Coordinates of C-alpha atoms in Angstrom, one line a residue:
X73 CA -1.6 -38.9 4.4
X74 CA -2.7 -35.7 2.9
X75 CA -6.2 -34.8 1.7
X76 CA -6.6 -33.5 -1.8
X77 CA -6.1 -29.8 -0.9
X78 CA -3.3 -30.2 1.6
X79 CA 0.2 -29.4 0.6
X80 CA 3.2 -30.8 2.7
X81 CA 4.7 -28.1 4.9
X82 CA 8.1 -28.6 3.3
X83 CA 6.7 -27.7 -0.1
X84 CA 4.8 -24.8 1.4
X85 CA 7.9 -23.4 3.0
X86 CA 9.7 -23.4 -0.4
X87 CA 6.8 -21.5 -2.0
X88 CA 6.4 -19.1 0.9
X89 CA 10.2 -18.3 0.9
X90 CA 10.0 -17.5 -2.9
X91 CA 7.0 -15.2 -2.3
X92 CA 8.9 -13.5 0.5
X93 CA 11.9 -12.9 -1.6
X94 CA 9.7 -11.3 -4.3
X95 CA 7.7 -9.1 -1.9
X96 CA 10.7 -7.6 -0.2
X97 CA 10.7 -10.0 2.8
X98 CA 14.2 -11.2 2.2
X99 CA 15.7 -7.7 2.6
X100 CA 13.7 -7.3 5.8
X101 CA 15.1 -10.5 7.4
X102 CA 11.7 -12.3 7.7
X103 CA 11.6 -15.9 8.6
X104 CA 8.6 -18.2 7.9
X105 CA 7.9 -21.3 9.8
X106 CA 5.0 -23.6 8.9
X107 CA 3.1 -26.2 10.9
X108 CA 0.1 -28.0 9.4
X109 CA -0.4 -25.3 6.8
X110 CA -0.3 -22.4 9.4
X111 CA 2.5 -19.9 8.5
X112 CA 4.1 -17.9 11.2
X113 CA 6.1 -14.9 10.0
X114 CA 8.7 -13.4 12.3
X115 CA 11.6 -11.0 12.0
X116 CA 11.8 -7.3 11.4
X117 CA 10.4 -5.1 8.6
X118 CA 12.1 -1.8 7.7
X119 CA 8.8 0.0 7.1
X120 CA 5.3 -0.6 8.5
X121 CA 3.8 -0.3 5.0
X122 CA 5.5 -3.6 4.1
X123 CA 3.4 -5.6 6.5
X124 CA 0.1 -5.9 4.6
X125 CA 1.6 -6.8 1.2
X126 CA 3.9 -9.4 2.7
X127 CA 1.1 -11.1 4.8
X128 CA -1.3 -11.0 1.8
X129 CA 1.4 -12.5 -0.5
X130 CA 2.0 -15.4 1.9
X131 CA -1.8 -15.8 2.5
X132 CA -2.3 -16.3 -1.3
X133 CA -0.1 -19.4 -1.5
X134 CA -2.2 -22.4 -2.2
X135 CA -2.2 -24.7 0.8
X136 CA -1.7 -22.0 3.4
X137 CA -4.5 -22.2 5.9
X138 CA -3.7 -19.0 7.9
X139 CA -0.9 -16.6 8.6
X140 CA 0.2 -15.5 12.1
X141 CA 1.9 -12.1 11.9
X142 CA 4.7 -11.8 14.5
X143 CA 6.6 -9.2 12.4
X144 CA 8.3 -6.4 14.3
X145 CA 7.9 -3.0 12.7
X146 CA 10.4 -0.2 12.8
X147 CA 11.1 1.6 16.1
X148 CA 8.5 4.3 16.7
X149 CA 11.2 6.6 18.1
X150 CA 13.6 6.3 15.1
X151 CA 14.2 9.7 13.6
X152 CA 12.1 11.6 16.0
X153 CA 13.3 14.6 18.1
X154 CA 15.7 16.0 15.6

């Protein structure tokens, strides 16, 4: 049984995945898992400046209680030394 403001995780996942595809998350191979309204984002992002907009976008979904950022940024050594 859900309270008035609670959204089933299955519905949240659909909405979160739509948000990810719009915010560039789909190109970065990001996976969202949801448990009791808590979203965990995992996968790799191509650029570090993608992190904040993606997390904010997911956080704005009605029913999301919090977002756990487990995203991996680009390698710090990529492109250096040449």
